[in-house]
Amino acid sequence: MKILVCISNVPDTTTKISFTPDNKELNTAGVQFVINPYDEYALTRAIELKESQGGTVTVLNVGLADTEANIRKALAIGADDAIRVNAKPTDAFFVAQQIAQYAKEGGYDLILMGKESVDYNGFQVHGMVAELLGWPAIVPAIKLDVTGTTATLEREIEGGKEIMQVNLPLVASAQQPMSEPRIPNMRGIMTARTKPLNVVEPISSDVKTKTEAYTLPEKKSGVKLIDPANAGELITLLRNEAKVI
Amino acid sequence: MSVLVFIECADGKVKKSSFEAACYGQQVAASLGTEIVAIAIGEVATEELKSLGKYGAAKVLVDEEPRLKDYVSQAYTKVVAAAAEKENASVIILSNTNIGSGIGARLAARLQACYAANVVALPEISGDTLKVKKSVFSGKAFAEENLSASTKIIAIKKNSIEVKETGSGEAAIETFTTALTDADLNGVPQETVRATGDVLLTEADIVVSGGRGMRGPENWHLIEDLAKALGAATACSKPVADVGWRPHHEHVGQTGITISPNLYIAVGISGAIQHLAGVNSSKVIVVINKDPEAPFFKAADYGIVGDIFEVVPKLIEEAKALAK
């Protein structure tokens, strides 16, 4: 089984977000970038499937050279090889086109990625890739098993889950509890250095969307504290002042 | 030209988020000088669909193909795309739910459209360009984007627009069919398992959430009782889901579910930045914690510094009294 796992390079989840003075770009000074947490669930599940059934796991990232540290981390966790599409990921459609182009040539059975990136929260690259390839997309998937050419998945729905069997190939996006992410061990880190990381140039693509400006939410005016001895007063305030109950 | 709104249904009823989408669509259509058409898939009560007329929909297309009873992304996308083509839609509005955004992404690739997800406000319109504001960085910031392609797709975040009736008319119902292939239906759900609980977390206007301060699952009845008294859904923080006190689908936060209810009550949650990221677009935040230094108080509108095992029972009592 050939699995392609797409990873995104995102600010660490504890990052306080700020922007450049013209408000057009994220201020990356002092920001540590990590593998998108949802993509780590996808990566770990792909490696588990490879370990139990054989096959290969290829990691793909659309990004400039500064993402290679995280690509190496994915190799250290257990991916076999990696592709970096040498381009700044300008928008979701651009990224989806790069992935679809590569997947078309690669003969993959399964494309996995996180349900969304924690930076742009688009929840859309998987759907676009699936549409470009004409494949089904199961999103967000909380469980994934493969037997032969059939995948059994659980998909989260509002207020429950659905269970389905889907013929490969397919795209699935990961959400907890699909897997428990692994920390690379020393042996993994050593072998990752010798695994292939191929850099390819992007295909040309329209840019569909461009962010004109970023803004931060307005600061809260401050908390109104209620005496715990009169805790019931809170309910009155929520009803009469905030008008939310 | 028209504005097409995709209507999500559950158990034969239109979801609240779809009424929001209809209201959003109505206001966009009014600005563009055009009308809104809705598309619903599956079995839905006719009265429910007719009621969309109150929110501006002149017409509702309904595809009742039995194989579309449950959501299949390829097939649903095909139906919505066909409806968009039939109605010559220049703007397509969806809800930013698992289903809505799943269709939105596929449609964007299929129609070569501009797509903005997580949109939190009505657009500014100048000529053929729509400028939208969307939530990014897990709610820690907003981005403004110009949508200028001939087809624009917008997925709106829950609770970003007020649901209000703008008319009294009934929408006309029109049967709609789309030819489907077996490939379109690869991935039909075979079994649906509903979680317990009266109120859906993602649809809830009020959410009561517990953290490690609850000390253990045996104390969760306090969260449930307060939620019940307020007609709220229950949720939890990541550590609580990780240790298995509560199921993962109740975990709200950056790597869990992102919610934007009118009222979020956090009990015994200190408010790590990752937790805040999943809830900070709630309209009103209440924090109950014995530690006055808990960072969550900085993001709260109302707070009680006190022992949750003394405070929460008082809240339950007061909320029950109010309900009577």
mmCIF file of N, CA, C and O in Angstrom, chain A residues 146-151 166-169:
data_model
loop_
_atom_site.group_PDB
_atom_site.id
_atom_site.type_symbol
_atom_site.label_atom_id
_atom_site.label_comp_id
_atom_site.label_asym_id
_atom_site.label_seq_id
_atom_site.Cartn_x
_atom_site.Cartn_y
_atom_site.Cartn_z
ATOM 1 N N VAL A 146 -7.545 -0.568 6.893
ATOM 2 C CA VAL A 146 -7.563 -0.968 5.485
ATOM 3 C C VAL A 146 -7.429 -2.485 5.404
ATOM 4 O O VAL A 146 -6.592 -3.078 6.091
ATOM 5 N N THR A 147 -8.304 -3.107 4.596
ATOM 6 C CA THR A 147 -8.177 -4.529 4.296
ATOM 7 C C THR A 147 -8.221 -4.660 2.780
ATOM 8 O O THR A 147 -9.236 -4.305 2.171
ATOM 9 N N GLY A 148 -7.136 -5.142 2.187
ATOM 10 C CA GLY A 148 -7.093 -5.263 0.727
ATOM 11 C C GLY A 148 -7.286 -3.910 0.076
ATOM 12 O O GLY A 148 -6.548 -2.969 0.348
ATOM 13 N N THR A 149 -8.337 -3.814 -0.758
ATOM 14 C CA THR A 149 -8.577 -2.545 -1.461
ATOM 15 C C THR A 149 -9.744 -1.763 -0.841
ATOM 16 O O THR A 149 -10.281 -0.846 -1.458
ATOM 17 N N THR A 150 -10.123 -2.158 0.368
ATOM 18 C CA THR A 150 -11.246 -1.478 1.024
ATOM 19 C C THR A 150 -10.807 -0.849 2.339
ATOM 20 O O THR A 150 -10.130 -1.494 3.149
ATOM 21 N N ALA A 151 -11.210 0.380 2.561
ATOM 22 C CA ALA A 151 -10.933 1.046 3.833
ATOM 23 C C ALA A 151 -12.213 1.097 4.654
ATOM 24 O O ALA A 151 -13.299 1.311 4.115
ATOM 25 N N VAL A 166 -15.141 2.149 2.126
ATOM 26 C CA VAL A 166 -14.889 2.910 0.910
ATOM 27 C C VAL A 166 -13.809 2.191 0.107
ATOM 28 O O VAL A 166 -12.805 1.736 0.669
ATOM 29 N N ASN A 167 -14.029 2.092 -1.201
ATOM 30 C CA ASN A 167 -13.000 1.489 -2.058
ATOM 31 C C ASN A 167 -11.850 2.463 -2.249
ATOM 32 O O ASN A 167 -12.067 3.646 -2.478
ATOM 33 N N LEU A 168 -10.625 1.960 -2.182
ATOM 34 C CA LEU A 168 -9.452 2.792 -2.441
ATOM 35 C C LEU A 168 -9.418 3.103 -3.949
ATOM 36 O O LEU A 168 -9.959 2.341 -4.726
ATOM 37 N N PRO A 169 -8.784 4.173 -4.372
ATOM 38 C CA PRO A 169 -8.085 5.159 -3.555
ATOM 39 C C PRO A 169 -9.032 6.187 -2.944
ATOM 40 O O PRO A 169 -10.118 6.409 -3.467
#
